[in-house]
Structures are given as C-alpha cells and as structure tokens.
Amino acid sequence: MSVADEKTVVRDYFNSTGFDRWRRIYGNGQVNKVQLDIRQGHQKTVDQVIDWLTADNNLPGLTICDAGCGVGSLSIPLAEAGAVVYGSDISEKMVEEAYERAKNLPGVIQKLTFTAQDLATLQGRYHTVICLDVLIHYPQDQIAEMISHLCSLAESRLILSFAPKTLALSLLKKVGELFPGPSKTTRAYQHREEDIVKIFSDNGFRVQRQAMIGTRFYYSRLIEATRS
C-alpha cells in the first residue's frame, strides 16, 4: 500500500468508527476492560513525557509541536504548564474534540493552536517536537521519511513513541488480532528500535532518554533525542 493509501485509511478510520472508539478510550467515561487498559497505558506515556519536560524546568513559553495530538491528551496539560503548543492531527474530528476539551479552560486555549493536518505537511520550527502513538499506524518502509521530517521541525529535541518489534510482542499482537474480531481491530505496525535510532542518527540526533511503557494490552517504547 502506498503512503497516500495508508494515510487515507488512517484518516478515514479516525474520522468515523475509530473516532468514537478512541474518544471513549481517551476520555473519562465507562469502557470495557481492554479499553481501560489501553487508556491507562496511553496515560502513562503522556505522564512520562510530562515528567521529562517538567524535570528540565523550562516549560513556560517553550514552543512545542504535538504531531498527532488526537483529542489533546498531551497538548492540553502542556499548555496548562505554560508551554505554547501547536497540535495537529490527520483527523478533523479528533482536532475538533481537542478544541472542545480546551476551549473553556482559562488561560489555556490562548496557548494552543489545533489544526487538522497531515504530518508530512507540517511546517515551522519548534523547540520540541513530540509524536506519540502515531508510528503504529504506518509500516517500516514509510517511517524514515516521517521521522526525518519531524527532525527538520525540531530546533532542539524530538520525542516519539512506537510499538517495539520483539518476538513476545509480535505473538501477543497475533493473538490480539483474533479478539474482539476484525471489525474492531486496527492496523498496528511494530518497529525495531535500532532502526529508529539509526534514523535519528542520520538526521543529526542523539538519544538522551528512553522508557518502556507496558500494560496488558498497551506497549510503547518512548525515546527522546536531541540535536548532536
């Protein structure tokens, strides 16, 4: 499948059935046990990123691009901490939901810009670029170009997450595809960490911090890289 076809599949999914499903997962409402586990795993990833950025003691006024912002799970708390955040997502519905969640928060919405935009068309320069839980939707032969583009936007730092490719997790993915059935599963690609690190290196970035986030149904490798 071509890059354009992959993006169309992702965009259509998150503007239709995927939007309703993931809005519930990323919200506070009642969900099933699997969805709750995924919600908790995603929140751990968000919390880890916020912990890293908070530890640097320079969040107020920091310019951040949240590429693949979804419903604003990361963008909103970063703006609450004082960062100036540009959040984008391929899904118009996701961006609309993010705006709805932020618009009535005093002093927050002024620090946020949300736009429905393909990652490849993002422009500008930001101190920090963050891309969480996006690469899982794209195969290995497409991520080098995506990460390289994100690197070009980052003045200092790029933080991204991906589903690590290991034998154990590959087997778990195969089992997971059987339940709750094809109609409710989404395409999920795993990536080798050494490939991600090489892409960073090829673009003049060096890994600084790493973390592994895992629950029963959510696995994410989180890497922070800075310009060499």
PDB file of C-alpha atoms in Angstrom:
ATOM      1  CA  MET A   1       0.000   0.000   0.000  1.00  0.00           C
ATOM      2  CA  SER A   2       1.334   3.450  -0.923  1.00  0.00           C
ATOM      3  CA  VAL A   3       1.964   6.237   1.570  1.00  0.00           C
ATOM      4  CA  ALA A   4      -1.100   8.097   0.294  1.00  0.00           C
ATOM      5  CA  ASP A   5      -3.278   4.986   0.651  1.00  0.00           C
ATOM      6  CA  GLU A   6      -2.047   4.356   4.206  1.00  0.00           C
ATOM      7  CA  LYS A   7      -2.834   7.935   5.194  1.00  0.00           C
ATOM      8  CA  THR A   8      -6.285   7.724   3.640  1.00  0.00           C
ATOM      9  CA  VAL A   9      -7.032   4.583   5.639  1.00  0.00           C
ATOM     10  CA  VAL A  10      -5.875   6.224   8.878  1.00  0.00           C
ATOM     11  CA  ARG A  11      -7.739   9.489   8.184  1.00  0.00           C
ATOM     12  CA  ASP A  12     -10.988   7.720   7.273  1.00  0.00           C
ATOM     13  CA  TYR A  13     -10.806   5.442  10.305  1.00  0.00           C
ATOM     14  CA  PHE A  14     -10.249   8.253  12.802  1.00  0.00           C
ATOM     15  CA  ASN A  15     -12.996  10.333  11.228  1.00  0.00           C
ATOM     16  CA  SER A  16     -15.541   7.502  11.559  1.00  0.00           C
ATOM     17  CA  THR A  17     -15.736   4.429  13.804  1.00  0.00           C
ATOM     18  CA  GLY A  18     -12.223   4.966  15.117  1.00  0.00           C
ATOM     19  CA  PHE A  19     -13.086   8.423  16.374  1.00  0.00           C
ATOM     20  CA  ASP A  20     -15.939   7.194  18.566  1.00  0.00           C
ATOM     21  CA  ARG A  21     -13.847   4.340  19.919  1.00  0.00           C
ATOM     22  CA  TRP A  22     -10.733   6.352  20.733  1.00  0.00           C
ATOM     23  CA  ARG A  23     -12.626   9.348  22.081  1.00  0.00           C
ATOM     24  CA  ARG A  24     -14.063   6.993  24.707  1.00  0.00           C
ATOM     25  CA  ILE A  25     -10.669   5.451  25.417  1.00  0.00           C
ATOM     26  CA  TYR A  26      -9.007   8.846  25.805  1.00  0.00           C
ATOM     27  CA  GLY A  27     -11.879  10.191  27.895  1.00  0.00           C
ATOM     28  CA  ASN A  28     -13.201   9.513  31.374  1.00  0.00           C
ATOM     29  CA  GLY A  29     -16.338   7.573  30.552  1.00  0.00           C
ATOM     30  CA  GLN A  30     -17.109   3.901  31.034  1.00  0.00           C
ATOM     31  CA  VAL A  31     -15.214   1.491  28.791  1.00  0.00           C
ATOM     32  CA  ASN A  32     -14.546  -2.244  28.713  1.00  0.00           C
ATOM     33  CA  LYS A  33     -11.537  -3.814  30.421  1.00  0.00           C
ATOM     34  CA  VAL A  34      -9.339  -3.867  27.333  1.00  0.00           C
ATOM     35  CA  GLN A  35     -10.111  -0.230  26.508  1.00  0.00           C
ATOM     36  CA  LEU A  36      -9.475   0.767  30.118  1.00  0.00           C
ATOM     37  CA  ASP A  37      -6.098  -0.962  30.000  1.00  0.00           C
ATOM     38  CA  ILE A  38      -5.194   0.898  26.789  1.00  0.00           C
ATOM     39  CA  ARG A  39      -6.365   4.187  28.340  1.00  0.00           C
ATOM     40  CA  GLN A  40      -4.126   3.619  31.335  1.00  0.00           C
ATOM     41  CA  GLY A  41      -1.162   2.691  29.134  1.00  0.00           C
ATOM     42  CA  HIS A  42      -1.553   5.762  26.949  1.00  0.00           C
ATOM     43  CA  GLN A  43      -1.852   7.962  30.030  1.00  0.00           C
ATOM     44  CA  LYS A  44       1.379   6.503  31.403  1.00  0.00           C
ATOM     45  CA  THR A  45       3.115   7.526  28.174  1.00  0.00           C
ATOM     46  CA  VAL A  46       1.708  11.042  28.421  1.00  0.00           C
ATOM     47  CA  ASP A  47       2.709  11.278  32.088  1.00  0.00           C
ATOM     48  CA  GLN A  48       6.246  10.125  31.308  1.00  0.00           C
ATOM     49  CA  VAL A  49       6.675  12.811  28.657  1.00  0.00           C
ATOM     50  CA  ILE A  50       5.342  15.481  31.005  1.00  0.00           C
ATOM     51  CA  ASP A  51       7.707  14.269  33.745  1.00  0.00           C
ATOM     52  CA  TRP A  52      10.676  14.546  31.375  1.00  0.00           C
ATOM     53  CA  LEU A  53       9.739  18.058  30.273  1.00  0.00           C
ATOM     54  CA  THR A  54       8.902  19.230  33.784  1.00  0.00           C
ATOM     55  CA  ALA A  55      12.262  17.985  35.067  1.00  0.00           C
ATOM     56  CA  ASP A  56      14.006  20.348  32.624  1.00  0.00           C
ATOM     57  CA  ASN A  57      12.395  23.353  34.374  1.00  0.00           C
ATOM     58  CA  ASN A  58      11.795  25.328  31.176  1.00  0.00           C
ATOM     59  CA  LEU A  59       8.231  24.520  30.114  1.00  0.00           C
ATOM     60  CA  PRO A  60       6.751  28.048  30.422  1.00  0.00           C
ATOM     61  CA  GLY A  61       6.981  29.660  26.991  1.00  0.00           C
ATOM     62  CA  LEU A  62       8.561  26.590  25.350  1.00  0.00           C
ATOM     63  CA  THR A  63       7.348  26.056  21.775  1.00  0.00           C
ATOM     64  CA  ILE A  64       6.107  22.501  21.212  1.00  0.00           C
ATOM     65  CA  CYS A  65       4.654  20.738  18.187  1.00  0.00           C
ATOM     66  CA  ASP A  66       2.391  17.828  19.184  1.00  0.00           C
ATOM     67  CA  ALA A  67       2.217  15.904  15.903  1.00  0.00           C
ATOM     68  CA  GLY A  68      -0.711  13.504  16.070  1.00  0.00           C
ATOM     69  CA  CYS A  69      -2.320  15.274  19.014  1.00  0.00           C
ATOM     70  CA  GLY A  70      -5.533  13.244  18.963  1.00  0.00           C
ATOM     71  CA  VAL A  71      -8.046  14.693  21.424  1.00  0.00           C
ATOM     72  CA  GLY A  72      -5.408  16.791  23.186  1.00  0.00           C
ATOM     73  CA  SER A  73      -4.338  14.344  25.904  1.00  0.00           C
ATOM     74  CA  LEU A  74      -0.809  15.765  25.861  1.00  0.00           C
ATOM     75  CA  SER A  75      -1.297  19.191  24.270  1.00  0.00           C
ATOM     76  CA  ILE A  76      -3.721  20.432  26.915  1.00  0.00           C
ATOM     77  CA  PRO A  77      -1.654  19.607  30.038  1.00  0.00           C
ATOM     78  CA  LEU A  78       1.467  21.038  28.362  1.00  0.00           C
ATOM     79  CA  ALA A  79      -0.403  24.293  27.718  1.00  0.00           C
ATOM     80  CA  GLU A  80      -1.630  24.219  31.309  1.00  0.00           C
ATOM     81  CA  ALA A  81       2.037  24.058  32.350  1.00  0.00           C
ATOM     82  CA  GLY A  82       2.776  27.182  30.300  1.00  0.00           C
ATOM     83  CA  ALA A  83       4.087  25.787  27.005  1.00  0.00           C
ATOM     84  CA  VAL A  84       2.981  27.235  23.670  1.00  0.00           C
ATOM     85  CA  VAL A  85       1.621  24.207  21.824  1.00  0.00           C
ATOM     86  CA  TYR A  86       0.838  23.612  18.159  1.00  0.00           C
ATOM     87  CA  GLY A  87      -1.268  20.436  17.983  1.00  0.00           C
ATOM     88  CA  SER A  88      -2.049  18.722  14.702  1.00  0.00           C
ATOM     89  CA  ASP A  89      -3.825  15.540  13.721  1.00  0.00           C
ATOM     90  CA  ILE A  90      -4.748  13.869  10.450  1.00  0.00           C
ATOM     91  CA  SER A  91      -8.341  13.544  11.713  1.00  0.00           C
ATOM     92  CA  GLU A  92     -10.618  16.572  11.604  1.00  0.00           C
ATOM     93  CA  LYS A  93     -12.882  15.027  14.243  1.00  0.00           C
ATOM     94  CA  MET A  94     -10.007  14.453  16.634  1.00  0.00           C
ATOM     95  CA  VAL A  95      -8.926  18.081  16.307  1.00  0.00           C
ATOM     96  CA  GLU A  96     -12.476  19.305  16.882  1.00  0.00           C
ATOM     97  CA  GLU A  97     -12.702  17.207  20.042  1.00  0.00           C
ATOM     98  CA  ALA A  98      -9.350  18.536  21.273  1.00  0.00           C
ATOM     99  CA  TYR A  99     -10.577  22.104  20.814  1.00  0.00           C
ATOM    100  CA  GLU A 100     -13.839  21.345  22.637  1.00  0.00           C
ATOM    101  CA  ARG A 101     -11.893  19.958  25.599  1.00  0.00           C
ATOM    102  CA  ALA A 102      -9.652  23.014  25.781  1.00  0.00           C
ATOM    103  CA  LYS A 103     -11.830  25.968  24.838  1.00  0.00           C
ATOM    104  CA  ASN A 104     -13.264  26.647  28.294  1.00  0.00           C
ATOM    105  CA  LEU A 105     -10.027  26.262  30.245  1.00  0.00           C
ATOM    106  CA  PRO A 106      -8.974  29.736  31.456  1.00  0.00           C
ATOM    107  CA  GLY A 107      -5.538  30.768  30.257  1.00  0.00           C
ATOM    108  CA  VAL A 108      -5.030  27.527  28.336  1.00  0.00           C
ATOM    109  CA  ILE A 109      -6.742  27.901  24.979  1.00  0.00           C
ATOM    110  CA  GLN A 110      -4.668  31.029  24.278  1.00  0.00           C
ATOM    111  CA  LYS A 111      -1.533  28.858  24.347  1.00  0.00           C
ATOM    112  CA  LEU A 112      -2.981  26.241  21.983  1.00  0.00           C
ATOM    113  CA  THR A 113      -3.353  26.016  18.227  1.00  0.00           C
ATOM    114  CA  PHE A 114      -5.124  22.978  16.804  1.00  0.00           C
ATOM    115  CA  THR A 115      -5.192  22.084  13.123  1.00  0.00           C
ATOM    116  CA  ALA A 116      -6.261  19.112  11.009  1.00  0.00           C
ATOM    117  CA  GLN A 117      -3.118  18.429   9.036  1.00  0.00           C
ATOM    118  CA  ASP A 118      -1.109  15.571   7.600  1.00  0.00           C
ATOM    119  CA  LEU A 119       2.190  15.133   9.439  1.00  0.00           C
ATOM    120  CA  ALA A 120       4.133  15.447   6.185  1.00  0.00           C
ATOM    121  CA  THR A 121       2.753  18.948   5.549  1.00  0.00           C
ATOM    122  CA  LEU A 122       3.728  20.388   8.940  1.00  0.00           C
ATOM    123  CA  GLN A 123       5.962  23.438   8.723  1.00  0.00           C
ATOM    124  CA  GLY A 124       7.741  25.797  11.096  1.00  0.00           C
ATOM    125  CA  ARG A 125      10.348  25.388  13.814  1.00  0.00           C
ATOM    126  CA  TYR A 126       9.694  24.337  17.389  1.00  0.00           C
ATOM    127  CA  HIS A 127      11.980  23.833  20.343  1.00  0.00           C
ATOM    128  CA  THR A 128      10.480  20.379  20.907  1.00  0.00           C
ATOM    129  CA  VAL A 129       8.539  18.097  18.577  1.00  0.00           C
ATOM    130  CA  ILE A 130       6.528  15.228  20.066  1.00  0.00           C
ATOM    131  CA  CYS A 131       4.850  12.362  18.207  1.00  0.00           C
ATOM    132  CA  LEU A 132       3.079   9.757  20.349  1.00  0.00           C
ATOM    133  CA  ASP A 133       1.261   6.611  19.232  1.00  0.00           C
ATOM    134  CA  VAL A 134       1.371   7.571  15.546  1.00  0.00           C
ATOM    135  CA  LEU A 135       4.052   5.323  14.036  1.00  0.00           C
ATOM    136  CA  ILE A 136       1.989   2.257  14.951  1.00  0.00           C
ATOM    137  CA  HIS A 137      -0.282   3.134  12.007  1.00  0.00           C
ATOM    138  CA  TYR A 138       2.496   3.097   9.389  1.00  0.00           C
ATOM    139  CA  PRO A 139       4.782   0.332   8.052  1.00  0.00           C
ATOM    140  CA  GLN A 140       8.565   0.257   8.338  1.00  0.00           C
ATOM    141  CA  ASP A 141       9.256   1.481   4.806  1.00  0.00           C
ATOM    142  CA  GLN A 142       7.403   4.759   5.479  1.00  0.00           C
ATOM    143  CA  ILE A 143       8.675   5.843   8.883  1.00  0.00           C
ATOM    144  CA  ALA A 144      12.150   7.066   7.850  1.00  0.00           C
ATOM    145  CA  GLU A 145      10.666   9.884   5.810  1.00  0.00           C
ATOM    146  CA  MET A 146       8.156  10.701   8.554  1.00  0.00           C
ATOM    147  CA  ILE A 147      10.748  10.854  11.344  1.00  0.00           C
ATOM    148  CA  SER A 148      13.187  12.795   9.159  1.00  0.00           C
ATOM    149  CA  HIS A 149      10.522  15.419   8.540  1.00  0.00           C
ATOM    150  CA  LEU A 150       9.803  15.677  12.265  1.00  0.00           C
ATOM    151  CA  CYS A 151      13.530  16.126  12.880  1.00  0.00           C
ATOM    152  CA  SER A 152      13.561  19.040  10.422  1.00  0.00           C
ATOM    153  CA  LEU A 153      10.915  20.811  12.540  1.00  0.00           C
ATOM    154  CA  ALA A 154      12.764  20.369  15.850  1.00  0.00           C
ATOM    155  CA  GLU A 155      15.272  23.011  16.911  1.00  0.00           C
ATOM    156  CA  SER A 156      16.437  21.007  19.919  1.00  0.00           C
ATOM    157  CA  ARG A 157      14.519  17.827  20.683  1.00  0.00           C
ATOM    158  CA  LEU A 158      12.249  15.123  19.274  1.00  0.00           C
ATOM    159  CA  ILE A 159      10.254  12.751  21.466  1.00  0.00           C
ATOM    160  CA  LEU A 160       8.372   9.861  19.907  1.00  0.00           C
ATOM    161  CA  SER A 161       6.815   6.557  20.835  1.00  0.00           C
ATOM    162  CA  PHE A 162       6.425   3.359  18.854  1.00  0.00           C
ATOM    163  CA  ALA A 163       5.357  -0.231  19.332  1.00  0.00           C
ATOM    164  CA  PRO A 164       8.623  -2.176  19.721  1.00  0.00           C
ATOM    165  CA  LYS A 165       9.142  -5.196  17.485  1.00  0.00           C
ATOM    166  CA  THR A 166      10.034  -8.182  19.666  1.00  0.00           C
ATOM    167  CA  LEU A 167       9.127 -11.841  19.395  1.00  0.00           C
ATOM    168  CA  ALA A 168       6.940 -11.763  22.505  1.00  0.00           C
ATOM    169  CA  LEU A 169       5.026  -8.671  21.442  1.00  0.00           C
ATOM    170  CA  SER A 170       4.651  -9.954  17.884  1.00  0.00           C
ATOM    171  CA  LEU A 171       2.985 -13.087  19.240  1.00  0.00           C
ATOM    172  CA  LEU A 172       0.763 -11.003  21.508  1.00  0.00           C
ATOM    173  CA  LYS A 173      -0.272  -8.888  18.527  1.00  0.00           C
ATOM    174  CA  LYS A 174      -1.229 -12.010  16.566  1.00  0.00           C
ATOM    175  CA  VAL A 175      -3.415 -13.205  19.432  1.00  0.00           C
ATOM    176  CA  GLY A 176      -4.921  -9.739  19.858  1.00  0.00           C
ATOM    177  CA  GLU A 177      -5.990  -9.640  16.219  1.00  0.00           C
ATOM    178  CA  LEU A 178      -8.325 -12.556  16.918  1.00  0.00           C
ATOM    179  CA  PHE A 179     -10.272 -10.678  19.581  1.00  0.00           C
ATOM    180  CA  PRO A 180     -12.711  -8.913  19.562  1.00  0.00           C
ATOM    181  CA  GLY A 181     -12.774  -9.530  15.800  1.00  0.00           C
ATOM    182  CA  PRO A 182     -11.687  -7.897  12.548  1.00  0.00           C
ATOM    183  CA  SER A 183     -14.404  -5.219  12.702  1.00  0.00           C
ATOM    184  CA  LYS A 184     -12.921  -3.771  15.877  1.00  0.00           C
ATOM    185  CA  THR A 185      -9.205  -4.181  15.261  1.00  0.00           C
ATOM    186  CA  THR A 186      -6.980  -1.508  13.743  1.00  0.00           C
ATOM    187  CA  ARG A 187      -3.808  -1.992  11.734  1.00  0.00           C
ATOM    188  CA  ALA A 188      -0.833  -1.955  14.065  1.00  0.00           C
ATOM    189  CA  TYR A 189       2.791  -1.935  12.911  1.00  0.00           C
ATOM    190  CA  GLN A 190       5.747  -2.696  15.159  1.00  0.00           C
ATOM    191  CA  HIS A 191       9.198  -1.192  14.614  1.00  0.00           C
ATOM    192  CA  ARG A 192      12.733  -2.176  15.542  1.00  0.00           C
ATOM    193  CA  GLU A 193      14.381   0.186  17.996  1.00  0.00           C
ATOM    194  CA  GLU A 194      17.729   0.017  16.190  1.00  0.00           C
ATOM    195  CA  ASP A 195      16.027   1.295  13.027  1.00  0.00           C
ATOM    196  CA  ILE A 196      14.506   4.244  14.883  1.00  0.00           C
ATOM    197  CA  VAL A 197      17.855   5.110  16.484  1.00  0.00           C
ATOM    198  CA  LYS A 198      19.603   4.981  13.097  1.00  0.00           C
ATOM    199  CA  ILE A 199      17.063   7.390  11.603  1.00  0.00           C
ATOM    200  CA  PHE A 200      17.740   9.761  14.480  1.00  0.00           C
ATOM    201  CA  SER A 201      21.473   9.485  13.910  1.00  0.00           C
ATOM    202  CA  ASP A 202      21.136  10.045  10.157  1.00  0.00           C
ATOM    203  CA  ASN A 203      19.352  13.319  10.949  1.00  0.00           C
ATOM    204  CA  GLY A 204      21.914  14.539  13.479  1.00  0.00           C
ATOM    205  CA  PHE A 205      20.082  13.493  16.642  1.00  0.00           C
ATOM    206  CA  ARG A 206      21.352  11.518  19.629  1.00  0.00           C
ATOM    207  CA  VAL A 207      19.202   9.516  22.080  1.00  0.00           C
ATOM    208  CA  GLN A 208      19.111  11.042  25.573  1.00  0.00           C
ATOM    209  CA  ARG A 209      16.278   9.362  27.485  1.00  0.00           C
ATOM    210  CA  GLN A 210      14.291   6.174  26.985  1.00  0.00           C
ATOM    211  CA  ALA A 211      11.395   4.452  28.706  1.00  0.00           C
ATOM    212  CA  MET A 212       9.296   1.349  28.194  1.00  0.00           C
ATOM    213  CA  ILE A 213       5.595   1.690  28.929  1.00  0.00           C
ATOM    214  CA  GLY A 214       3.623  -1.511  29.251  1.00  0.00           C
ATOM    215  CA  THR A 215       0.242  -2.760  30.442  1.00  0.00           C
ATOM    216  CA  ARG A 216      -1.579  -5.940  29.446  1.00  0.00           C
ATOM    217  CA  PHE A 217      -2.672  -4.607  26.041  1.00  0.00           C
ATOM    218  CA  TYR A 218      -0.566  -1.490  25.526  1.00  0.00           C
ATOM    219  CA  TYR A 219       3.160  -1.464  24.808  1.00  0.00           C
ATOM    220  CA  SER A 220       5.102   1.627  23.861  1.00  0.00           C
ATOM    221  CA  ARG A 221       8.793   2.437  23.578  1.00  0.00           C
ATOM    222  CA  LEU A 222       9.419   6.102  24.314  1.00  0.00           C
ATOM    223  CA  ILE A 223      12.591   7.835  23.103  1.00  0.00           C
ATOM    224  CA  GLU A 224      13.844  11.382  23.487  1.00  0.00           C
ATOM    225  CA  ALA A 225      16.561  12.506  21.062  1.00  0.00           C
ATOM    226  CA  THR A 226      18.353  15.852  20.897  1.00  0.00           C
ATOM    227  CA  ARG A 227      20.431  17.503  18.212  1.00  0.00           C
ATOM    228  CA  SER A 228      24.046  16.405  18.386  1.00  0.00           C
TER     229      SER A 228
END
